[in-house]
GROMACS .gro file of C-alpha atoms in nm:
model
  410
    1MET     CA    1  13.395  21.456  16.752
    2ASP     CA    2  13.136  21.539  17.113
    3VAL     CA    3  12.768  21.482  16.960
    4ASP     CA    4  12.677  21.770  17.151
    5TYR     CA    5  12.923  21.974  16.951
    6ASN     CA    6  12.701  22.148  16.767
    7SER     CA    7  12.416  22.237  16.851
    8VAL     CA    8  12.183  22.294  16.577
    9ALA     CA    9  12.224  21.914  16.494
   10SER     CA   10  12.181  21.817  16.825
   11ALA     CA   11  11.850  22.018  16.776
   12PHE     CA   12  11.722  21.927  16.498
   13VAL     CA   13  11.740  21.585  16.515
   14ASN     CA   14  11.588  21.599  16.874
   15SER     CA   15  11.299  21.771  16.707
   16ALA     CA   16  11.267  21.477  16.448
   17GLN     CA   17  11.317  21.245  16.697
   18GLU     CA   18  11.038  21.390  16.880
   19SER     CA   19  10.794  21.426  16.567
   20VAL     CA   20  10.860  21.072  16.516
   21MET     CA   21  10.712  20.968  16.856
   22PHE     CA   22  10.421  21.203  16.838
   23GLU     CA   23  10.348  21.115  16.453
   24ASN     CA   24  10.331  21.446  16.406
   25GLY     CA   25  10.390  21.494  16.024
   26GLU     CA   26  10.283  21.852  15.948
   27ALA     CA   27  10.596  21.907  16.243
   28LEU     CA   28  10.812  21.684  15.983
   29ALA     CA   29  10.700  21.878  15.687
   30LYS     CA   30  10.791  22.188  15.841
   31LEU     CA   31  11.123  22.058  15.938
   32PHE     CA   32  11.239  21.930  15.675
   33VAL     CA   33  11.234  22.218  15.467
   34PHE     CA   34  11.433  22.285  15.123
   35SER     CA   35  11.391  22.691  15.025
   36GLU     CA   36  11.710  22.820  14.968
   37LYS     CA   37  11.737  23.042  15.216
   38THR     CA   38  11.675  22.829  15.463
   39ILE     CA   39  11.952  22.543  15.364
   40SER     CA   40  12.185  22.809  15.337
   41ILE     CA   41  12.120  22.968  15.677
   42LEU     CA   42  12.122  22.580  15.811
   43SER     CA   43  12.425  22.500  15.602
   44SER     CA   44  12.683  22.753  15.717
   45LYS     CA   45  12.562  22.595  16.133
   46LEU     CA   46  12.719  22.310  16.006
   47GLN     CA   47  13.004  22.288  15.850
   48GLY     CA   48  13.162  22.146  16.142
   49VAL     CA   49  12.976  21.876  16.134
   50GLN     CA   50  13.150  21.597  15.928
   51ASP     CA   51  12.962  21.259  15.990
   52PHE     CA   52  12.553  21.340  16.150
   53GLU     CA   53  12.520  20.970  16.243
   54GLN     CA   54  12.650  20.996  16.558
   55TYR     CA   55  12.363  21.233  16.608
   56THR     CA   56  12.098  21.038  16.533
   57VAL     CA   57  12.170  20.724  16.737
   58ILE     CA   58  11.868  20.791  16.978
   59MET     CA   59  11.644  20.721  16.711
   60ASP     CA   60  11.485  20.409  16.757
   61ASN     CA   61  11.396  20.457  16.349
   62ALA     CA   62  11.694  20.310  16.188
   63VAL     CA   63  11.583  20.397  15.834
   64PHE     CA   64  11.499  20.711  15.970
   65ALA     CA   65  11.822  20.806  16.134
   66GLN     CA   66  11.929  20.747  15.781
   67PHE     CA   67  11.675  20.939  15.629
   68THR     CA   68  11.766  21.267  15.847
   69ALA     CA   69  12.160  21.205  15.871
   70ALA     CA   70  12.142  21.231  15.460
   71TYR     CA   71  11.892  21.536  15.490
   72LEU     CA   72  12.178  21.724  15.707
   73GLU     CA   73  12.477  21.606  15.494
   74TYR     CA   74  12.254  21.765  15.202
   75VAL     CA   75  12.186  22.054  15.392
   76ARG     CA   76  12.573  22.100  15.482
   77ASP     CA   77  12.724  22.052  15.116
   78GLN     CA   78  12.393  22.184  14.871
   79PRO     CA   79  12.576  22.570  14.864
   80SER     CA   80  12.895  22.466  14.807
   81ILE     CA   81  12.885  22.171  14.560
   82SER     CA   82  12.734  22.133  14.182
   83LYS     CA   83  12.363  22.146  14.115
   84GLU     CA   84  12.443  21.784  14.005
   85GLU     CA   85  12.618  21.640  14.264
   86GLY     CA   86  12.376  21.819  14.486
   87HIS     CA   87  12.048  21.607  14.317
   88LYS     CA   88  12.221  21.286  14.382
   89LEU     CA   89  12.241  21.396  14.718
   90LEU     CA   90  11.897  21.530  14.669
   91CYS     CA   91  11.833  21.176  14.494
   92ARG     CA   92  11.930  20.943  14.798
   93VAL     CA   93  11.717  21.139  15.075
   94VAL     CA   94  11.376  21.093  14.856
   95GLU     CA   95  11.508  20.729  14.818
   96LEU     CA   96  11.535  20.703  15.210
   97PHE     CA   97  11.248  20.890  15.242
   98THR     CA   98  11.030  20.651  15.077
   99ALA     CA   99  11.219  20.333  15.299
  100VAL     CA  100  11.074  20.570  15.568
  101ILE     CA  101  10.704  20.547  15.429
  102SER     CA  102  10.730  20.200  15.335
  103GLY     CA  103  10.780  20.114  15.722
  104THR     CA  104  10.527  20.316  15.848
  105ARG     CA  105  10.158  20.276  15.875
  106GLY     CA  106   9.840  20.537  15.823
  107PRO     CA  107   9.905  20.869  15.669
  108TRP     CA  108  10.100  21.105  15.909
  109LEU     CA  109  10.378  21.122  15.687
  110VAL     CA  110  10.155  21.248  15.387
  111PRO     CA  111  10.222  21.620  15.457
  112ALA     CA  112  10.634  21.559  15.459
  113ILE     CA  113  10.594  21.451  15.079
  114ARG     CA  114  10.566  21.737  14.963
  115PRO     CA  115  10.822  21.950  15.025
  116ILE     CA  116  11.058  21.648  14.946
  117ALA     CA  117  10.880  21.599  14.647
  118VAL     CA  118  10.867  21.914  14.488
  119ALA     CA  119  11.236  21.983  14.589
  120LEU     CA  120  11.313  21.701  14.377
  121CYS     CA  121  11.128  21.772  14.037
  122LEU     CA  122  11.290  22.139  14.080
  123SER     CA  123  11.667  22.018  14.165
  124ALA     CA  124  11.586  21.768  13.799
  125GLY     CA  125  11.457  22.061  13.638
  126SER     CA  126  11.726  22.285  13.697
  127VAL     CA  127  12.028  22.043  13.640
  128HIS     CA  128  11.842  21.946  13.359
  129ASN     CA  129  11.909  22.273  13.230
  130GLU     CA  130  12.268  22.293  13.249
  131THR     CA  131  12.316  21.895  13.143
  132ARG     CA  132  12.045  21.829  12.912
  133ASP     CA  133  12.116  21.519  13.058
  134PRO     CA  134  11.755  21.275  13.035
  135ALA     CA  135  11.890  21.050  13.293
  136VAL     CA  136  11.843  21.330  13.530
  137TYR     CA  137  11.448  21.357  13.479
  138ALA     CA  138  11.459  20.943  13.449
  139GLN     CA  139  11.633  20.886  13.727
  140SER     CA  140  11.371  21.145  13.958
  141ALA     CA  141  11.087  20.982  13.747
  142SER     CA  142  11.185  20.637  13.921
  143LEU     CA  143  11.235  20.775  14.256
  144LEU     CA  144  10.852  20.948  14.249
  145LEU     CA  145  10.693  20.609  14.086
  146ARG     CA  146  10.891  20.394  14.375
  147LEU     CA  147  10.718  20.656  14.643
  148LEU     CA  148  10.384  20.586  14.411
  149ILE     CA  149  10.360  20.260  14.417
  150ASP     CA  150  10.427  20.272  14.820
  151LEU     CA  151  10.145  20.476  14.874
  152LEU     CA  152   9.886  20.301  14.651
  153SER     CA  153   9.985  19.974  14.792
  154ASP     CA  154   9.803  20.086  15.138
  155THR     CA  155   9.503  19.859  15.141
  156SER     CA  156   9.300  20.027  15.439
  157ASN     CA  157   9.000  20.071  15.323
  158ALA     CA  158   8.905  20.449  15.414
  159LEU     CA  159   9.082  20.698  15.221
  160ALA     CA  160   9.111  20.929  15.491
  161SER     CA  161   9.342  20.663  15.735
  162SER     CA  162   9.533  20.556  15.398
  163LYS     CA  163   9.827  20.677  15.299
  164LYS     CA  164   9.670  20.709  14.959
  165LEU     CA  165   9.648  21.073  15.029
  166GLY     CA  166   9.950  21.159  14.913
  167SER     CA  167   9.920  20.983  14.552
  168PRO     CA  168   9.745  21.281  14.423
  169LEU     CA  169  10.037  21.514  14.446
  170VAL     CA  170  10.306  21.251  14.379
  171ALA     CA  171  10.102  21.109  14.050
  172GLY     CA  172  10.038  21.467  13.889
  173LEU     CA  173  10.505  21.482  14.002
  174LEU     CA  174  10.507  21.208  13.787
  175LEU     CA  175  10.327  21.283  13.489
  176GLN     CA  176  10.494  21.660  13.491
  177ILE     CA  177  10.839  21.489  13.458
  178SER     CA  178  10.700  21.202  13.202
  179LEU     CA  179  10.644  21.471  12.973
  180ARG     CA  180  10.971  21.646  12.985
  181THR     CA  181  11.157  21.319  12.896
  182ILE     CA  182  11.260  21.141  12.549
  183ALA     CA  183  11.068  20.866  12.619
  184ALA     CA  184  10.718  20.840  12.553
  185PRO     CA  185  10.518  20.922  12.830
  186GLY     CA  186  10.319  20.621  12.932
  187ALA     CA  187  10.654  20.472  13.039
  188TYR     CA  188  10.607  20.642  13.371
  189ALA     CA  189  10.242  20.762  13.327
  190SER     CA  190  10.061  20.420  13.351
  191LYS     CA  191  10.106  20.412  13.766
  192ALA     CA  192  10.008  20.815  13.782
  193LEU     CA  193   9.684  20.710  13.606
  194GLU     CA  194   9.556  20.489  13.859
  195VAL     CA  195   9.497  20.770  14.093
  196LYS     CA  196   9.214  20.868  13.831
  197ALA     CA  197   8.955  20.632  14.015
  198PHE     CA  198   8.948  20.810  14.333
  199TRP     CA  199   9.121  21.181  14.318
  200LYS     CA  200   8.810  21.367  14.309
  201SER     CA  201   8.711  21.212  14.632
  202PRO     CA  202   8.696  21.528  14.911
  203VAL     CA  203   8.932  21.396  15.100
  204PHE     CA  204   9.219  21.503  14.940
  205SER     CA  205   9.294  21.909  14.936
  206GLN     CA  206   9.168  22.089  14.652
  207ARG     CA  207   9.578  22.153  14.595
  208ASP     CA  208   9.616  21.807  14.523
  209ARG     CA  209   9.285  21.809  14.297
  210ILE     CA  210   9.353  22.089  14.075
  211GLY     CA  211   9.740  22.001  14.018
  212TYR     CA  212   9.654  21.654  13.927
  213SER     CA  213   9.351  21.697  13.723
  214TYR     CA  214   9.590  22.001  13.532
  215TRP     CA  215   9.920  21.756  13.491
  216LEU     CA  216   9.639  21.455  13.411
  217GLY     CA  217   9.475  21.685  13.100
  218ARG     CA  218   9.864  21.803  12.961
  219TYR     CA  219   9.959  21.419  12.979
  220TYR     CA  220   9.573  21.323  12.772
  221LEU     CA  221   9.659  21.624  12.515
  222VAL     CA  222  10.021  21.503  12.437
  223CYS     CA  223   9.887  21.172  12.410
  224TYR     CA  224   9.584  21.310  12.103
  225TYR     CA  225   9.326  21.247  12.373
  226VAL     CA  226   9.179  21.564  12.320
  227ASP     CA  227   8.858  21.500  12.467
  228LEU     CA  228   9.000  21.377  12.771
  229ALA     CA  229   9.245  21.661  12.799
  230ARG     CA  230   8.949  21.968  12.819
  231VAL     CA  231   8.772  21.730  13.055
  232TYR     CA  232   9.039  21.749  13.319
  233LEU     CA  233   9.195  22.104  13.169
  234GLU     CA  234   8.877  22.225  13.230
  235TYR     CA  235   8.793  22.083  13.612
  236ALA     CA  236   9.132  22.253  13.683
  237PHE     CA  237   9.040  22.580  13.553
  238ASN     CA  238   8.728  22.581  13.676
  239THR     CA  239   8.804  22.519  14.017
  240CYS     CA  240   9.082  22.674  14.062
  241PRO     CA  241   9.019  22.969  14.263
  242ALA     CA  242   8.965  23.309  14.094
  243TRP     CA  243   9.276  23.459  14.321
  244HIS     CA  244   9.528  23.205  14.208
  245TYR     CA  245   9.547  23.452  13.858
  246HIS     CA  246   9.876  23.309  13.747
  247ASN     CA  247   9.794  22.928  13.770
  248LYS     CA  248   9.437  23.020  13.593
  249ARG     CA  249   9.641  23.140  13.321
  250ALA     CA  250   9.870  22.898  13.303
  251ILE     CA  251   9.610  22.623  13.293
  252LEU     CA  252   9.415  22.841  13.004
  253ARG     CA  253   9.704  22.847  12.798
  254HIS     CA  254   9.665  22.461  12.739
  255LEU     CA  255   9.273  22.463  12.778
  256ILE     CA  256   9.259  22.700  12.460
  257VAL     CA  257   9.505  22.457  12.224
  258ALA     CA  258   9.298  22.172  12.349
  259ASN     CA  259   8.918  22.367  12.265
  260MET     CA  260   9.096  22.544  11.969
  261ILE     CA  261   9.182  22.149  11.789
  262ARG     CA  262   8.809  22.053  11.859
  263GLY     CA  263   8.730  22.392  11.726
  264ARG     CA  264   8.611  22.614  12.005
  265LEU     CA  265   8.737  22.913  12.022
  266PRO     CA  266   8.836  23.156  12.317
  267SER     CA  267   8.607  23.483  12.305
  268ARG     CA  268   8.803  23.826  12.340
  269ARG     CA  269   8.679  23.893  12.685
  270LEU     CA  270   8.786  23.615  12.807
  271LEU     CA  271   9.164  23.648  12.670
  272GLU     CA  272   9.142  23.994  12.752
  273LYS     CA  273   9.044  23.904  13.165
  274TYR     CA  274   9.355  23.686  13.227
  275GLN     CA  275   9.595  23.862  12.971
  276MET     CA  276   9.690  23.613  12.771
  277GLU     CA  277   9.988  23.612  12.530
  278PRO     CA  278   9.824  23.853  12.185
  279VAL     CA  279   9.892  23.530  11.979
  280TYR     CA  280   9.605  23.378  12.115
  281LEU     CA  281   9.370  23.606  11.937
  282HIS     CA  282   9.576  23.598  11.624
  283LEU     CA  283   9.539  23.255  11.625
  284ALA     CA  284   9.179  23.266  11.718
  285TYR     CA  285   9.092  23.529  11.385
  286HIS     CA  286   9.293  23.333  11.178
  287PHE     CA  287   9.142  22.996  11.221
  288SER     CA  288   8.779  23.170  11.239
  289LYS     CA  289   8.830  23.291  10.926
  290GLY     CA  290   9.013  22.941  10.722
  291ASN     CA  291   9.324  23.111  10.660
  292ILE     CA  292   9.555  22.858  10.703
  293ALA     CA  293   9.915  23.112  10.601
  294GLY     CA  294   9.827  23.334  10.873
  295PHE     CA  295   9.739  23.073  11.115
  296GLN     CA  296  10.083  22.903  11.098
  297GLN     CA  297  10.281  23.255  11.033
  298ALA     CA  298  10.186  23.342  11.379
  299LEU     CA  299  10.260  23.016  11.544
  300VAL     CA  300  10.590  23.021  11.363
  301ALA     CA  301  10.649  23.386  11.519
  302ASN     CA  302  10.620  23.260  11.874
  303ILE     CA  303  10.801  22.896  11.811
  304ASP     CA  304  10.959  22.938  12.109
  305PHE     CA  305  10.694  23.048  12.337
  306PHE     CA  306  10.482  22.748  12.210
  307ARG     CA  307  10.748  22.494  12.247
  308SER     CA  308  10.827  22.581  12.590
  309GLN     CA  309  10.442  22.512  12.623
  310GLY     CA  310  10.497  22.162  12.466
  311ASN     CA  311  10.192  22.249  12.239
  312TYR     CA  312  10.392  22.396  11.864
  313LEU     CA  313  10.315  22.033  11.719
  314LEU     CA  314  10.003  21.954  11.820
  315LEU     CA  315   9.850  22.358  11.709
  316LEU     CA  316  10.065  22.250  11.395
  317GLU     CA  317   9.964  21.931  11.288
  318ARG     CA  318   9.583  21.944  11.480
  319THR     CA  319   9.447  22.262  11.303
  320GLU     CA  320   9.525  22.262  10.980
  321ILE     CA  321   9.250  22.035  10.861
  322LEU     CA  322   8.988  22.230  11.060
  323ILE     CA  323   9.108  22.516  10.927
  324TYR     CA  324   9.054  22.407  10.566
  325ARG     CA  325   8.725  22.340  10.697
  326ASN     CA  326   8.648  22.671  10.812
  327ALA     CA  327   8.752  22.808  10.456
  328LEU     CA  328   8.504  22.582  10.291
  329VAL     CA  329   8.208  22.693  10.518
  330ARG     CA  330   8.300  23.093  10.399
  331LEU     CA  331   8.323  22.976  10.029
  332CYS     CA  332   7.987  22.823  10.066
  333ARG     CA  333   7.867  23.146  10.215
  334LEU     CA  334   7.958  23.344   9.954
  335ASN     CA  335   7.776  23.125   9.707
  336SER     CA  336   7.441  23.077   9.907
  337GLY     CA  337   7.269  23.312   9.697
  338THR     CA  338   7.317  23.151   9.381
  339GLY     CA  339   7.107  22.861   9.370
  340ARG     CA  340   7.363  22.602   9.342
  341ASP     CA  341   7.391  22.598   9.744
  342SER     CA  342   7.475  22.176   9.791
  343ALA     CA  343   7.676  22.162   9.461
  344VAL     CA  344   8.043  22.350   9.466
  345PRO     CA  345   8.274  22.290   9.167
  346TYR     CA  346   8.611  22.182   9.227
  347SER     CA  347   8.774  22.496   9.067
  348ASN     CA  348   8.616  22.710   9.327
  349ILE     CA  349   8.728  22.493   9.631
  350LEU     CA  350   9.054  22.457   9.465
  351VAL     CA  351   9.106  22.858   9.440
  352ALA     CA  352   8.980  22.926   9.808
  353PHE     CA  353   9.230  22.694   9.944
  354GLN     CA  354   9.560  22.824   9.717
  355LEU     CA  355   9.420  23.174   9.850
  356ALA     CA  356   9.373  23.046  10.211
  357SER     CA  357   9.697  22.829  10.230
  358ASP     CA  358   9.910  23.125  10.019
  359ASN     CA  359  10.023  22.824   9.818
  360PRO     CA  360   9.902  22.891   9.459
  361GLY     CA  361  10.112  22.513   9.316
  362MET     CA  362   9.836  22.351   9.491
  363ASP     CA  363   9.668  22.078   9.241
  364ILE     CA  364   9.321  21.998   9.231
  365PHE     CA  365   9.418  21.675   9.388
  366GLU     CA  366   9.590  21.771   9.668
  367MET     CA  367   9.270  21.894   9.740
  368GLU     CA  368   9.053  21.662   9.678
  369SER     CA  369   9.249  21.465   9.934
  370ILE     CA  370   9.189  21.760  10.155
  371LEU     CA  371   8.813  21.697  10.105
  372THR     CA  372   8.843  21.326  10.144
  373SER     CA  373   8.995  21.373  10.470
  374LEU     CA  374   8.728  21.650  10.569
  375LEU     CA  375   8.449  21.384  10.489
  376SER     CA  376   8.611  21.074  10.633
  377GLN     CA  377   8.663  21.285  10.988
  378LYS     CA  378   8.295  21.376  10.929
  379PHE     CA  379   8.415  21.730  10.974
  380VAL     CA  380   8.196  21.797  10.692
  381ARG     CA  381   7.886  21.569  10.534
  382GLY     CA  382   7.862  21.485  10.181
  383TYR     CA  383   7.967  21.308   9.878
  384LEU     CA  384   8.242  21.361   9.583
  385PHE     CA  385   8.208  21.339   9.225
  386HIS     CA  386   8.509  21.256   9.129
  387HIS     CA  387   8.431  21.274   8.740
  388GLN     CA  388   8.193  21.540   8.744
  389ARG     CA  389   8.439  21.792   8.962
  390VAL     CA  390   8.140  21.878   9.238
  391LEU     CA  391   8.135  21.803   9.606
  392ASN     CA  392   7.798  21.751   9.672
  393LEU     CA  393   7.736  21.858  10.047
  394ALA     CA  394   7.421  21.723  10.276
  395ARG     CA  395   7.104  21.936  10.262
  396THR     CA  396   7.100  21.958  10.641
  397GLN     CA  397   7.387  22.011  10.872
  398PRO     CA  398   7.635  22.011  10.573
  399PHE     CA  399   7.931  22.143  10.833
  400PRO     CA  400   7.848  21.978  11.172
  401LEU     CA  401   7.980  22.090  11.508
  402ILE     CA  402   8.322  21.933  11.517
  403TYR     CA  403   8.356  21.942  11.909
  404SER     CA  404   8.202  21.713  12.198
  405GLY     CA  405   8.021  21.787  12.499
  406GLY     CA  406   8.164  21.962  12.808
  407THR     CA  407   8.153  22.232  12.990
  408SER     CA  408   8.305  22.599  12.948
  409ALA     CA  409   8.590  22.760  13.077
  410GLN     CA  410   8.409  23.016  13.287
   0.00000   0.00000   0.00000
C-alpha cells in the first residue's frame, strides 16, 4: 500500500517526528491523547490502514517509531475490540513509551507521561470491573513501576532538568493501583515511597504534589500508619484549591476516617460545607456519645459505600476501643458528684458497656479486658484492682488526649 494513502496517518507521524526533533513534550502530550471521543474520530479515519510501520520509517528514533505505530494501532482497533484486548494493546503502548523515556535525556518528555499513565489506570479499572481479574492491576502496576524506576534513575543534580519531574504523578498512580490489588500494597508501593524525599519541591506542579500526598495518605491509612496518613491527607486537603470542591470532598472522606481513629471528630459546619454524606454526622454523634451499637449500626447500614472507599474495616475495628473510652468518660461524668470520682466500681462500668454495645450478655471478664486494653494503649490513665473490682483513675488527666499533633482541616 502507498504510504500516502492515508493522509491522517501521515500527518500524525509527521507531527510526532517534528515534536521529537524539537523536543516538544507539550506537543506530544496533545498529540497522543486517549479520550474516548478523540479515539473514536481518529479510528474512523484509520480503518483502511493495515500496517503503520510503513508510515514511521521516516523517524530517526526506531523505538519512538515503534511506539507511534503501536499507538496508532491501538487507536484504530480500540472501538471495535473488547476492553480486555484494548487494554493489552495499551499495555504495549506504555511498554514502548517507557523504552522511549529510557533512551532520552532531560525532562522534555515528562508532559506526555500524564495522558498515557492515566489512560493505563483507567483502562485497568474498567477491565477489572468486568473480569475481576487481579492480574489486570498487577500488569499495570508492573508497567508503572518500570516507568517510575527509569524516572528515578536520572542522576541530574537539579530536579528542574531531571526526568524525576514526572515521578510524583507516576508514584501516585502506582499507589492508587497498589491499593486495589489483592496482594499487600507494599509489593508495589515501596518504590513510590522514594518520592517522599523531594515531592514538596516547588518545581513540581501543585496538582502532582496534591495527587501524590493524597494517595500516599491513603496508602498509610490502609497500612494503619494513621498519624502519617493524617499528615499527608491534611496537606492534600488544605493545599487543594477551594474551587476543586469535588476533589476536596473526596480527600475529606478519608481524612475524617484518619482523624476519627485518633479521636478527632469533624464539626457539623465542616460536614455541611462540603455536603458530606449524612452517615458521617451520625458516626460522629454516636462516637462522641460512646454509643457503640449506634455507631456500628450506622456503619453496617452504609457498608457498600464504606467498602467502596476502602474504609469499612478501619472504622469497624479501629474505633471500637475509643468508643468504649467515651462511654467510660460519660459514666465518670455522671459519678462526678458522688465524692468517689477516681474509684469506679466494675459493676457500674459493666452496665455502661452493656448499654453502649447493646450486649446484655457481656460479662465482667470481657469488660475487664476492654479496660486493660484502654490502659495499655494509654487512652485511660489509672489502675485496675481485680480483687476489689474497682478501676482507680489517675487524679490528673485520667482521660488524656488520644490524638497526636498536626494541623486541622480548614
